[in-house]
mmCIF file of C-alpha atoms in Angstrom:
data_model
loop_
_atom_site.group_PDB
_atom_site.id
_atom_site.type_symbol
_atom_site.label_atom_id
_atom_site.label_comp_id
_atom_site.label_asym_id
_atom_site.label_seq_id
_atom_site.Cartn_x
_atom_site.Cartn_y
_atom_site.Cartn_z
ATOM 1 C CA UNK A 1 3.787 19.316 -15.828
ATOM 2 C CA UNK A 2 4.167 21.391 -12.853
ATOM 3 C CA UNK A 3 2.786 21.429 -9.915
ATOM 4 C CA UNK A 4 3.260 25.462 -8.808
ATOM 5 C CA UNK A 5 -0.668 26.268 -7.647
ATOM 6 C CA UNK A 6 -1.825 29.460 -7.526
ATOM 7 C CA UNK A 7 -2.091 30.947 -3.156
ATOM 8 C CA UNK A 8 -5.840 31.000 -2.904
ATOM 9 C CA UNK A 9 -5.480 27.064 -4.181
ATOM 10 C CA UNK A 10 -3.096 25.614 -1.909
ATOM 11 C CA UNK A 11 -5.496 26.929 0.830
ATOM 12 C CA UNK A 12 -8.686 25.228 -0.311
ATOM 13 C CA UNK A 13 -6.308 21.789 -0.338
ATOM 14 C CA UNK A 14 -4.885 22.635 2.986
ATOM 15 C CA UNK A 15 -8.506 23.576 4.406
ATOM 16 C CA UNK A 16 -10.335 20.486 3.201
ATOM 17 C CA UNK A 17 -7.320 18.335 4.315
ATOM 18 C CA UNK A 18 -7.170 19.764 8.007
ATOM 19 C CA UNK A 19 -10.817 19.402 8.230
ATOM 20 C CA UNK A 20 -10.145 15.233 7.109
ATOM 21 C CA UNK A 21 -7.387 15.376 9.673
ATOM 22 C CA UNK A 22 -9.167 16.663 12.482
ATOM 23 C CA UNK A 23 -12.301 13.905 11.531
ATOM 24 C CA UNK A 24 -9.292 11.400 12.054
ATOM 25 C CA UNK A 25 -8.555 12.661 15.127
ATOM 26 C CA UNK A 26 -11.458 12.630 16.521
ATOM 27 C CA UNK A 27 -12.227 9.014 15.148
ATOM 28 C CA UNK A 28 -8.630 7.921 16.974
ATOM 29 C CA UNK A 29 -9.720 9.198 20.246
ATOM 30 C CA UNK A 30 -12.947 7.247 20.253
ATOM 31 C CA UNK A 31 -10.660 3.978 19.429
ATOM 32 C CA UNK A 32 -8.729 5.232 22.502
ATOM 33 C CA UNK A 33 -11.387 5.759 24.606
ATOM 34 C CA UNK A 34 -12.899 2.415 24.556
ATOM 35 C CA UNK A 35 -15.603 3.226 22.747
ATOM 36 C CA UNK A 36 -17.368 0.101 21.929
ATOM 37 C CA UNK A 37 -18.070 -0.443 18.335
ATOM 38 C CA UNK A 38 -15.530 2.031 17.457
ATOM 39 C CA UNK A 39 -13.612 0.036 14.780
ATOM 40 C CA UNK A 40 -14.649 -3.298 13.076
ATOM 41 C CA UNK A 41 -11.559 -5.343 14.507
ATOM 42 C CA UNK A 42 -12.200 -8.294 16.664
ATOM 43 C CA UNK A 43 -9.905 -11.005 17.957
ATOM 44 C CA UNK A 44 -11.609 -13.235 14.650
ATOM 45 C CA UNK A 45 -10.563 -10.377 12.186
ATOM 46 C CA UNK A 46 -7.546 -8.666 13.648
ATOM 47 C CA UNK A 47 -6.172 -6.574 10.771
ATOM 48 C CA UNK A 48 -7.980 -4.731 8.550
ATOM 49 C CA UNK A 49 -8.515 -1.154 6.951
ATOM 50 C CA UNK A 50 -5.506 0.234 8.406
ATOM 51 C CA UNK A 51 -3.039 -2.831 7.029
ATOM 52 C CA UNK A 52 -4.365 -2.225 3.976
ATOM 53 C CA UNK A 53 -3.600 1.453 3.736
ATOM 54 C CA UNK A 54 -0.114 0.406 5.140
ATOM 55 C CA UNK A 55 0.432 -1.806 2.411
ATOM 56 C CA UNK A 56 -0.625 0.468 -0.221
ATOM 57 C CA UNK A 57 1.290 3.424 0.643
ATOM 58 C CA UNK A 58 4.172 0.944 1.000
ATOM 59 C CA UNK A 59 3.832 -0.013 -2.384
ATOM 60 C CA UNK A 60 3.946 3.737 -3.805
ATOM 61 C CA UNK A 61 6.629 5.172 -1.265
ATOM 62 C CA UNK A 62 8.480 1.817 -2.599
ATOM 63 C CA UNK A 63 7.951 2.235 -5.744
ATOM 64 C CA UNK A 64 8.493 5.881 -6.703
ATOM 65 C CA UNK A 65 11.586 5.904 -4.504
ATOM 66 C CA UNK A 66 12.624 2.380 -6.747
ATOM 67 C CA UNK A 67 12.280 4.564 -10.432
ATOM 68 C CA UNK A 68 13.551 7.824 -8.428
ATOM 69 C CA UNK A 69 16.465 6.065 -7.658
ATOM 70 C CA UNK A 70 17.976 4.478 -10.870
ATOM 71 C CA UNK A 71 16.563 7.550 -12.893
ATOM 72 C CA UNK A 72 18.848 9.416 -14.840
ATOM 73 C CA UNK A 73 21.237 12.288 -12.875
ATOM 74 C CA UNK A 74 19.669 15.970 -12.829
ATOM 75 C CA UNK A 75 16.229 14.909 -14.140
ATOM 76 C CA UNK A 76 13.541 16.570 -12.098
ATOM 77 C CA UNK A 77 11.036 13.914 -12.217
ATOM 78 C CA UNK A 78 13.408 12.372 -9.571
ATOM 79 C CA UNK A 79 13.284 14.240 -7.327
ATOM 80 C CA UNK A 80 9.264 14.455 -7.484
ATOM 81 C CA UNK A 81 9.347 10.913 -7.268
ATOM 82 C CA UNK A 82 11.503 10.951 -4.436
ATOM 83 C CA UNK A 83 9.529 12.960 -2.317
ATOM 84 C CA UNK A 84 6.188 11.302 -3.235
ATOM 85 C CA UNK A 85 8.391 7.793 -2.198
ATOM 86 C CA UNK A 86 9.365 9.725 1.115
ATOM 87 C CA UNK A 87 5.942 10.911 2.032
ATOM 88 C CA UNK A 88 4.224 7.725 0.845
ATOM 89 C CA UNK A 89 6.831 5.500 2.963
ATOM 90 C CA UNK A 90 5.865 7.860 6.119
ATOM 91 C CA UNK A 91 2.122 7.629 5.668
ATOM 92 C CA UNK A 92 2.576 3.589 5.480
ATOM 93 C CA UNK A 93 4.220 4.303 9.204
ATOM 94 C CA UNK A 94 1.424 6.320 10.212
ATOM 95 C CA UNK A 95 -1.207 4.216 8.822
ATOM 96 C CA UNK A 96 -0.158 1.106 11.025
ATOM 97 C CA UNK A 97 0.364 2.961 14.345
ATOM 98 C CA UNK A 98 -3.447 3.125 15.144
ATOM 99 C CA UNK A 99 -3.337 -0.992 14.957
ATOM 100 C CA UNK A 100 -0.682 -1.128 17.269
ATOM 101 C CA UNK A 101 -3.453 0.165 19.957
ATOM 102 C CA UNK A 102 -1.505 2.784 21.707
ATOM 103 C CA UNK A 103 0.126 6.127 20.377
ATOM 104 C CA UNK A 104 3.914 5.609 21.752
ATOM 105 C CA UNK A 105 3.608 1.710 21.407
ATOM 106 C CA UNK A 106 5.886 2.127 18.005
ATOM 107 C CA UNK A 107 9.070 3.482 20.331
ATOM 108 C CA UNK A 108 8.847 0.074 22.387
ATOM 109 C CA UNK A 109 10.127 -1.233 18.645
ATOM 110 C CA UNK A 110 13.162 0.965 18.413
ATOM 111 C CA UNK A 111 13.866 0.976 22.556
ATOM 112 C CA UNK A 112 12.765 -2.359 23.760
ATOM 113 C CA UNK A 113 12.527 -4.831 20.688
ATOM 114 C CA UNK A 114 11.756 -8.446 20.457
ATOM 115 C CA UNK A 115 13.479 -10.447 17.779
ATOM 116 C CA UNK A 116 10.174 -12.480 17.766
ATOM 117 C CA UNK A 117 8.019 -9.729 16.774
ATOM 118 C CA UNK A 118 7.151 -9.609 12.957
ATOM 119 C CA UNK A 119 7.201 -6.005 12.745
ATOM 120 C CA UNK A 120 10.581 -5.327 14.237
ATOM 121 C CA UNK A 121 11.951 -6.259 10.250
ATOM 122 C CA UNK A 122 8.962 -3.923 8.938
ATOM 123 C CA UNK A 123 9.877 -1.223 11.649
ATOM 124 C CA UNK A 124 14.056 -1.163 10.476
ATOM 125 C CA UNK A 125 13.689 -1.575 6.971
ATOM 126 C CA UNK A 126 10.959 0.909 6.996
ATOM 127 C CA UNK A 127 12.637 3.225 9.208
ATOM 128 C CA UNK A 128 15.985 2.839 6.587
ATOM 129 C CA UNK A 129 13.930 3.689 3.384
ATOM 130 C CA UNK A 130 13.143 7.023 4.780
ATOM 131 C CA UNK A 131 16.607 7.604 5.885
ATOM 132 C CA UNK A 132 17.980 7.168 2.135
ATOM 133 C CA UNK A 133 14.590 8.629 0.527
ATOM 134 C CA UNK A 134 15.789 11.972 2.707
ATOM 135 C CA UNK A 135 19.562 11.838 1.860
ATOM 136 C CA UNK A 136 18.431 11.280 -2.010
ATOM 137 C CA UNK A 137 16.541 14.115 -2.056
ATOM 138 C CA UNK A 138 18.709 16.554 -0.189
ATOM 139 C CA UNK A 139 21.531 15.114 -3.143
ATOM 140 C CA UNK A 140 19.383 16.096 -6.331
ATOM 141 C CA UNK A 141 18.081 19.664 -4.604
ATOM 142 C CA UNK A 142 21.364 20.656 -4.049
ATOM 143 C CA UNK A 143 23.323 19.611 -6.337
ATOM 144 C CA UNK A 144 25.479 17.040 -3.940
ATOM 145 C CA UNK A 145 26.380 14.300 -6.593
ATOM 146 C CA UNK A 146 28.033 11.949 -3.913
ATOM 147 C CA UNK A 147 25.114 12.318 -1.594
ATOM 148 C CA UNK A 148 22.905 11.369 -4.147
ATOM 149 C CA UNK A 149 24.664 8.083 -5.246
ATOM 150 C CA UNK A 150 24.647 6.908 -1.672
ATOM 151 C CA UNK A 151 20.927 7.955 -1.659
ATOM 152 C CA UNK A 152 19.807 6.156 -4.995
ATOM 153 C CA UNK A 153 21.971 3.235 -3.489
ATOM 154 C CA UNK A 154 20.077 2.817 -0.154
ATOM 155 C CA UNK A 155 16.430 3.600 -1.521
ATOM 156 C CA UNK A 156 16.889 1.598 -4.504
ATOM 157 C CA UNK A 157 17.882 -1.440 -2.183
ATOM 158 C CA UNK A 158 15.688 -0.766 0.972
ATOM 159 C CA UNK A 159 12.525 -0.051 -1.900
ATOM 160 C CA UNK A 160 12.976 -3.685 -2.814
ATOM 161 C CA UNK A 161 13.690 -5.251 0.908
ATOM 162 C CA UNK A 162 10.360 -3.247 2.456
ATOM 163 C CA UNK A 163 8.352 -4.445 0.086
ATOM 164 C CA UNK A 164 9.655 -7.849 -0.102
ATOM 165 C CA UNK A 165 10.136 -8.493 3.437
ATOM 166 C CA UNK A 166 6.736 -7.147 4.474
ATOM 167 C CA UNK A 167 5.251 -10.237 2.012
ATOM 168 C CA UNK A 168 7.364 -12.430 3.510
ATOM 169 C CA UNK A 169 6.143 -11.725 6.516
ATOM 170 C CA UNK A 170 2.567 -12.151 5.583
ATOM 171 C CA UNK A 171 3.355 -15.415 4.740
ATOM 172 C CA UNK A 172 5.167 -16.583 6.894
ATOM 173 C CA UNK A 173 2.471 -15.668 10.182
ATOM 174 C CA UNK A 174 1.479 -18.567 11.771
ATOM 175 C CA UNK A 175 -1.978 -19.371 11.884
ATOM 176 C CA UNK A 176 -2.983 -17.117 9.323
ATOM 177 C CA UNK A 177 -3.745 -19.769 6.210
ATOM 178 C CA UNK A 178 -5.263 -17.286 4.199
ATOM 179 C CA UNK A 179 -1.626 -15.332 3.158
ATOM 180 C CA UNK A 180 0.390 -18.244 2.703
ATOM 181 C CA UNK A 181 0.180 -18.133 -0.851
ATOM 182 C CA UNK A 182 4.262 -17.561 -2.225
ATOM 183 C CA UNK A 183 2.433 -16.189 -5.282
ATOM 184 C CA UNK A 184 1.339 -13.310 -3.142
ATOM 185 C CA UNK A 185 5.025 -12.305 -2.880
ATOM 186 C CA UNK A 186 5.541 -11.871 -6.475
ATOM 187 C CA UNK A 187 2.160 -9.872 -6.842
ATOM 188 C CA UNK A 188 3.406 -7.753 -3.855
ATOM 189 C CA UNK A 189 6.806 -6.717 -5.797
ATOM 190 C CA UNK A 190 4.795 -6.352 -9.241
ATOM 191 C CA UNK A 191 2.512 -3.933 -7.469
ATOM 192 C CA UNK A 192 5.732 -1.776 -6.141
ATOM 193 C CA UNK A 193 6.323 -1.199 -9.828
ATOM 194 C CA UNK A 194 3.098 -0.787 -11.310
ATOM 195 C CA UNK A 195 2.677 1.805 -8.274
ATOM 196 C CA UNK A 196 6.352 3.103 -9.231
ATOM 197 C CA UNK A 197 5.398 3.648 -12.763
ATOM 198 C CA UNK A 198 1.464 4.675 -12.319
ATOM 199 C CA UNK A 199 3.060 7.903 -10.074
ATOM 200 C CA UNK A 200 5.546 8.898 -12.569
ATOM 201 C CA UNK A 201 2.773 9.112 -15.545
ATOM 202 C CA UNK A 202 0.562 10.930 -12.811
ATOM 203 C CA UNK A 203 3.556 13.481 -12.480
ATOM 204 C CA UNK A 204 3.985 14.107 -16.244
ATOM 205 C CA UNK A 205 7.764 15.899 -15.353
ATOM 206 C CA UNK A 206 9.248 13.297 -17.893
ATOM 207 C CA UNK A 207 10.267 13.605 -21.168
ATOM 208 C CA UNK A 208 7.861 12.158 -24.094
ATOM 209 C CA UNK A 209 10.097 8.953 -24.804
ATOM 210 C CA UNK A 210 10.651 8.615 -20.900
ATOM 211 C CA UNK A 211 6.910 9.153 -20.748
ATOM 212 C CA UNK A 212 6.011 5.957 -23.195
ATOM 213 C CA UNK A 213 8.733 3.941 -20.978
ATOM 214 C CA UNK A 214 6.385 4.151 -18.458
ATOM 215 C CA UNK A 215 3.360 3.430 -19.849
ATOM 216 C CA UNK A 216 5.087 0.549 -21.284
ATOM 217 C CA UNK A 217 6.514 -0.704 -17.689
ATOM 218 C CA UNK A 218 3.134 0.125 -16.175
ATOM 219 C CA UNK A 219 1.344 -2.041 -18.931
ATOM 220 C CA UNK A 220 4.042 -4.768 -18.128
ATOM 221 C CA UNK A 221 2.989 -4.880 -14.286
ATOM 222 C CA UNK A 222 -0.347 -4.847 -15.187
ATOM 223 C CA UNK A 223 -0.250 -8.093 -17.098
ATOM 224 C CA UNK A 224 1.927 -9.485 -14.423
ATOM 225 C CA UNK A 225 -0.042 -8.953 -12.475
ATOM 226 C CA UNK A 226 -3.214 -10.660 -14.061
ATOM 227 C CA UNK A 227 -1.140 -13.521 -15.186
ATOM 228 C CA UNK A 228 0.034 -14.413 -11.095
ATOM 229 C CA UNK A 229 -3.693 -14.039 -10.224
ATOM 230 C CA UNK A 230 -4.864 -15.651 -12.934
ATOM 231 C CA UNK A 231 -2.239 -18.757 -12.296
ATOM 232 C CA UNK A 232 -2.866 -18.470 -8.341
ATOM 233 C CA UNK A 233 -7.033 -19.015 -9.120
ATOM 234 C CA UNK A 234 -6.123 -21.546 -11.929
ATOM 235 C CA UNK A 235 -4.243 -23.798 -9.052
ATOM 236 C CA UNK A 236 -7.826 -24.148 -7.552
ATOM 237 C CA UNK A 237 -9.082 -26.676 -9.809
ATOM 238 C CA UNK A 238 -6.200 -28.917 -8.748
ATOM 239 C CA UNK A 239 -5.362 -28.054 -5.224
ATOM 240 C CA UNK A 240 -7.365 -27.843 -1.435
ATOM 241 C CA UNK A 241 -5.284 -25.917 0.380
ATOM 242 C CA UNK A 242 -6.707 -23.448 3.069
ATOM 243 C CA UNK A 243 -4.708 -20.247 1.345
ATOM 244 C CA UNK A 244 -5.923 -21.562 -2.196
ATOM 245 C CA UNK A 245 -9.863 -21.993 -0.901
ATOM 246 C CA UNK A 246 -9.270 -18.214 1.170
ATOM 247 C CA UNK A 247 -8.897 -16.998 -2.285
ATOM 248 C CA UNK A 248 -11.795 -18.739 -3.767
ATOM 249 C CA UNK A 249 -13.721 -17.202 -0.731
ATOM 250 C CA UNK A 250 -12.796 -13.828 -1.903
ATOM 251 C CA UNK A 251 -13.238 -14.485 -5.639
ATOM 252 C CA UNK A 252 -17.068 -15.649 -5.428
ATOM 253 C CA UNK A 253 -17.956 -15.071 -1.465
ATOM 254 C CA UNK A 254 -18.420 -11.904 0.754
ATOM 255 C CA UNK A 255 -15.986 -9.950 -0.996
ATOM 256 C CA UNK A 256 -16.173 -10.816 -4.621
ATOM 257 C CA UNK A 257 -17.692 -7.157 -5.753
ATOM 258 C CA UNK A 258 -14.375 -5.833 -4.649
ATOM 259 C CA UNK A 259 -11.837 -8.833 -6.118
ATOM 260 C CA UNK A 260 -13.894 -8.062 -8.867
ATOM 261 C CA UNK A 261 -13.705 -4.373 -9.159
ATOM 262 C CA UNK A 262 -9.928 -4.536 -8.666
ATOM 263 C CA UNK A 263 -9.643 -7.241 -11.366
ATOM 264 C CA UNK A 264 -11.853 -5.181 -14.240
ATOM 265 C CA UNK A 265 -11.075 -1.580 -13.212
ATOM 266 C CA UNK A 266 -8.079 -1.706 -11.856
ATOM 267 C CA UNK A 267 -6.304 -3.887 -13.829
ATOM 268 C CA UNK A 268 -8.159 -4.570 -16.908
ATOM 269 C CA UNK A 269 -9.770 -1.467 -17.699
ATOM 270 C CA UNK A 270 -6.366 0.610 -17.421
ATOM 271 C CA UNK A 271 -4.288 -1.898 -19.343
ATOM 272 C CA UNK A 272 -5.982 -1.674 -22.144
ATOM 273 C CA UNK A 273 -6.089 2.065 -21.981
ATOM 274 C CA UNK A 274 -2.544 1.643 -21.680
ATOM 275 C CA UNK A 275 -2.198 -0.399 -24.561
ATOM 276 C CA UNK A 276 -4.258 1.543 -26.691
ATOM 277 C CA UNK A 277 -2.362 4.788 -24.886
ATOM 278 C CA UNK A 278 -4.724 6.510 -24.442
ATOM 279 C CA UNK A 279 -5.249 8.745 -21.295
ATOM 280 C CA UNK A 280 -2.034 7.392 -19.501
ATOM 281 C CA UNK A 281 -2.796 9.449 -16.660
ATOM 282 C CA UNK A 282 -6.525 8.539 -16.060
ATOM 283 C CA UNK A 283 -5.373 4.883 -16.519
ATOM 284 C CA UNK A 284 -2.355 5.070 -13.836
ATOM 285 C CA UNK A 285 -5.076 6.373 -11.250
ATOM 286 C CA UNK A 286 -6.939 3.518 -11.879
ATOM 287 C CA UNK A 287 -3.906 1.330 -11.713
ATOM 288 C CA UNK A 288 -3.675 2.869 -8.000
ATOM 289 C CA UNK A 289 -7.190 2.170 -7.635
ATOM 290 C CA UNK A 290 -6.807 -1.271 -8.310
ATOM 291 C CA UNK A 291 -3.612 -1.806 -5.997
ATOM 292 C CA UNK A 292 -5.391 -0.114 -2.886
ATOM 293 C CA UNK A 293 -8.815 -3.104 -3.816
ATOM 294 C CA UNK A 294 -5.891 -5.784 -4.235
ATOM 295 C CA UNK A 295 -4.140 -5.163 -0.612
ATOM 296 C CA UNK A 296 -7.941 -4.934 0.951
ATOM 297 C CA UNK A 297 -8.832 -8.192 -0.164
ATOM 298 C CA UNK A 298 -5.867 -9.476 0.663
ATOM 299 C CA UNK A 299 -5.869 -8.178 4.131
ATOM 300 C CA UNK A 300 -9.265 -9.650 4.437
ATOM 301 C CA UNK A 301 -7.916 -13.310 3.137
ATOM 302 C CA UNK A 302 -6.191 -13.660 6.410
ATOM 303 C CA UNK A 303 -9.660 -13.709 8.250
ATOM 304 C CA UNK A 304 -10.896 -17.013 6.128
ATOM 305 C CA UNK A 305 -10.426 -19.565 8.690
ATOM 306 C CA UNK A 306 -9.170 -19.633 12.219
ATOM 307 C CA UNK A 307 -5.829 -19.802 13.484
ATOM 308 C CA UNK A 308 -3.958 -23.241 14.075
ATOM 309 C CA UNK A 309 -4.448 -22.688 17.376
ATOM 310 C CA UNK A 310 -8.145 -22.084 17.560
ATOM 311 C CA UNK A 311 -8.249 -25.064 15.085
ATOM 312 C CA UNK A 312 -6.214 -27.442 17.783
ATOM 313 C CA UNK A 313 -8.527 -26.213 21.075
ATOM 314 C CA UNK A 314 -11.621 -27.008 18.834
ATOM 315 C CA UNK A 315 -13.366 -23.786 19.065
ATOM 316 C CA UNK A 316 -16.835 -23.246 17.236
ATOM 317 C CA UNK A 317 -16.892 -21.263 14.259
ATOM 318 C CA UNK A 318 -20.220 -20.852 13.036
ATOM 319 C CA UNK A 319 -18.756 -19.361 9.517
ATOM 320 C CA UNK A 320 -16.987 -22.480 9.127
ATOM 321 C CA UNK A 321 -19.790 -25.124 8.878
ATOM 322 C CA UNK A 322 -20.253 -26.722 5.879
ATOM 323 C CA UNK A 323 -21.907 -25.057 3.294
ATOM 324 C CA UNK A 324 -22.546 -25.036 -0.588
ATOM 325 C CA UNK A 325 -20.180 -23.137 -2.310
ATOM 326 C CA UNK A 326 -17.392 -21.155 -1.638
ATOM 327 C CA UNK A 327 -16.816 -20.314 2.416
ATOM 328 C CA UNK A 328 -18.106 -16.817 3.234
ATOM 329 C CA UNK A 329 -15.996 -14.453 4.934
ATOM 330 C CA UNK A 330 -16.943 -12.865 8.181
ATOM 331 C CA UNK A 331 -18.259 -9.585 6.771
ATOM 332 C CA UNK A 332 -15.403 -7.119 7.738
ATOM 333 C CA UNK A 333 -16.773 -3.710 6.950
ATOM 334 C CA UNK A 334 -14.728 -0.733 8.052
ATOM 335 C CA UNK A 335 -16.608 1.517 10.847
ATOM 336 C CA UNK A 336 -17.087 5.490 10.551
ATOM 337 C CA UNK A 337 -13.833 5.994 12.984
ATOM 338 C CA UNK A 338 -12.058 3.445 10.967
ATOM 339 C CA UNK A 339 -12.759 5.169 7.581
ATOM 340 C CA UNK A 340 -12.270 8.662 9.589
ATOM 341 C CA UNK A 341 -8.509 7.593 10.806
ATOM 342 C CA UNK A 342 -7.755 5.784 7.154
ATOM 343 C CA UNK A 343 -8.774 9.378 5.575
ATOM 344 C CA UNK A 344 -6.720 11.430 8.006
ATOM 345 C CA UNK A 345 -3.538 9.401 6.650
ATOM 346 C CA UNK A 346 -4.577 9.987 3.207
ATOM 347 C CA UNK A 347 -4.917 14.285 3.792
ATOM 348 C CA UNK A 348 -1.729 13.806 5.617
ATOM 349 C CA UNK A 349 -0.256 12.763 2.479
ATOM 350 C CA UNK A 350 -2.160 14.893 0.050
ATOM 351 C CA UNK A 351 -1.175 17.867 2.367
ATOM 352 C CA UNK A 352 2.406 17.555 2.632
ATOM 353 C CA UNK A 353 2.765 16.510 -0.875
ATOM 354 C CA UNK A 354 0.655 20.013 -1.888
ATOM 355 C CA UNK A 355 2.997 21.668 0.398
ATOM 356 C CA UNK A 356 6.720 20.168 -1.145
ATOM 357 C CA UNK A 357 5.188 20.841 -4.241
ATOM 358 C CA UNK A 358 4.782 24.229 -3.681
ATOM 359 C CA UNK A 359 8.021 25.368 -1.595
ATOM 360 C CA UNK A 360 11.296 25.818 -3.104
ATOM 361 C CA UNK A 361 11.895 22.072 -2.232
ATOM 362 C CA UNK A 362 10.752 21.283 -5.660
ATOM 363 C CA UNK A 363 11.686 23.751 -7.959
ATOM 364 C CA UNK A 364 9.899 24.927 -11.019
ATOM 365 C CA UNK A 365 10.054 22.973 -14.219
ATOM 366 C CA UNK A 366 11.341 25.983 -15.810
ATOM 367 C CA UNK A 367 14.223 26.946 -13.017
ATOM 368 C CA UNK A 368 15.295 23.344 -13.422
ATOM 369 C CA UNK A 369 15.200 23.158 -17.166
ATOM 370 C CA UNK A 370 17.587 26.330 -16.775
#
């Protein structure tokens, strides 16, 4: 399928978008500001919307770069892929810098970095995905064979090490018992495939039998992914641990609509459709769907129980007192700025994306077929 639009329609996208971006900016300068009550983050629940867009575009930038990158020579799905994976991997970026609290406070990573910090391994590996995501593109537009091997090289490597060090990290933060789950790690590479796989069917530029590879690698993730939840919920009825319980708190407390809803329509709902193929494309959307509900409630598992340290100076919790049934989550619900900023990051994406689309970056199906 191509993705040519018509003049009068790349407009309307670029209008609605710039209207989302400028709500976004006006929703960052009220974090800025000071404004009190301008984002749901306290020094309880730290990381929230924002994360969770960062590890969702992570998982598509990852993921269409991973497929873009071992797909066959000359293909032009590849190089659709590719820049989705480049554009993705850049929103991620932007999507994280309004947690780090000020605008330049990213440079202090490159310029000034502390071994100690977790994000200095996010910030490089990050920071070498796009470098190879460009130098694979540049390769397939132009016909530069040797630039694109060293390009499919690098972003077929760095889309696995993001990924995978980013869930590393997450469970490896001390304090936070609600992501210390190892099973989390596999779910976090499934969902760079699934994500991989669920853009490629959205793009329809492959051939038919490349087509039903997909929806066969999509269904795969899909069940993989079911299967690790299913096994990580399962452990429950024989283990006590604070990451297991976090999970039971987001299975049947505060957040169980959204567990849920990513468990049912994002996973269950679209694998059957995939199984059944029908309406590959509506089903990879909802595949999306369900990665973006599965790194929210994730995000929000960290916020469970205190840290260690909290724990050791015995400070009061009210949240945490003992109680019938699972433990509630502190309700974390995303303000108006919050969900202003997250949507910005979004048009960003949807913009440029409209805009590659359209340019003689990414030719027309036809020119390439030629």
């Amino acid at each position: 399928m191509d993705f040519k639009m018509n003049k009068t329609a790349v407009i309307g996208i670029a209008a609605g978008c710039l209207v989302l971006i400028g709500l976004g900016a006006f929703g960052l300068m009220q974090e800025y500001s000071g404004v009190r009550g301008a984002t749901s983050i306290t020094s309880y629940i730290p990381w929230g919307l924002y994360i969770a867009l960062f590890l969702f575009f992570e998982a598509i930038g990852a993921g269409a770069l991973l497929l873009a990158a071992l797909g066959k020579t000359g293909e032009l799905p590849r190089i659709k892929l590719a820049v989705v994976g480049v554009v993705c991997s850049a929103c991620a970026g932007l999507a994280i810098l309004p947690d780090l609290g000020r605008p330049l406070g990213m440079w202090r990573l490159f310029f000034a970095p502390n071994p100690a910090s977790p994000l200095l391994l996010d910030v490089w590996l990050l920071s070498a995905t796009l470098v190879f995501g460009v130098l694979l593109i540049a390769g397939l537009r132009f016909g530069k064979a040797a630039l694109a091997r060293v390009g499919s090289i690098g972003s077929a490597v760095f889309a696995v090490l993001l990924p995978l060090g980013t869930a590393v990290m997450f469970c490896s933060i001390p304090g936070k018992l609600g992501w210390e789950s190892p099973a989390e790690i596999a779910i976090a590479m499934v969902h760079v495939v699934m994500a991989g796989a669920a853009v490629a069917l959205l793009a329809k530029g492959l051939a038919d039998r490349t087509s039903n590879n997909m929806e066969k690698i999509a269904l795969a993730m899909i069940v993989a992914n079911i299967v690790l939840v299913a096994g990580e919920a399962m452990l429950l009825a024989y283990r006590n641990d604070f990451a297991l319980k976090a999970m039971e708190a987001v299975m049947f407390g505060t957040f169980a609509p959204l567990f849920w809803a990513q468990m049912i329509v994002g996973l269950v709902v679209p694998g059957v459709m995939l199984a059944m193929r029908k309406m590959p494309t509506i089903a990879a959307g909802l595949a999306l769907l369900g990665i973006l509900l599965g790194k929210y409630t994730y995000v929000v598992r960290g916020s469970v129980y205190p840290t260690y340290g909290e724990m050791s100076e015995g400070i009061f919790v009210p949240t945490l007192q003992q109680m019938q049934g699972p433990q509630m989550i502190p309700t974390y619900i995303p303000t108006m700025n919050e969900f202003f900023v997250g949507g910005a990051v979004v048009a960003i994406a949807v913009l440029v994306l409209t805009l590659a689309y359209n340019s003689k970056l990414v030719p027309a199906d036809e020119t390439a077929a030629k």
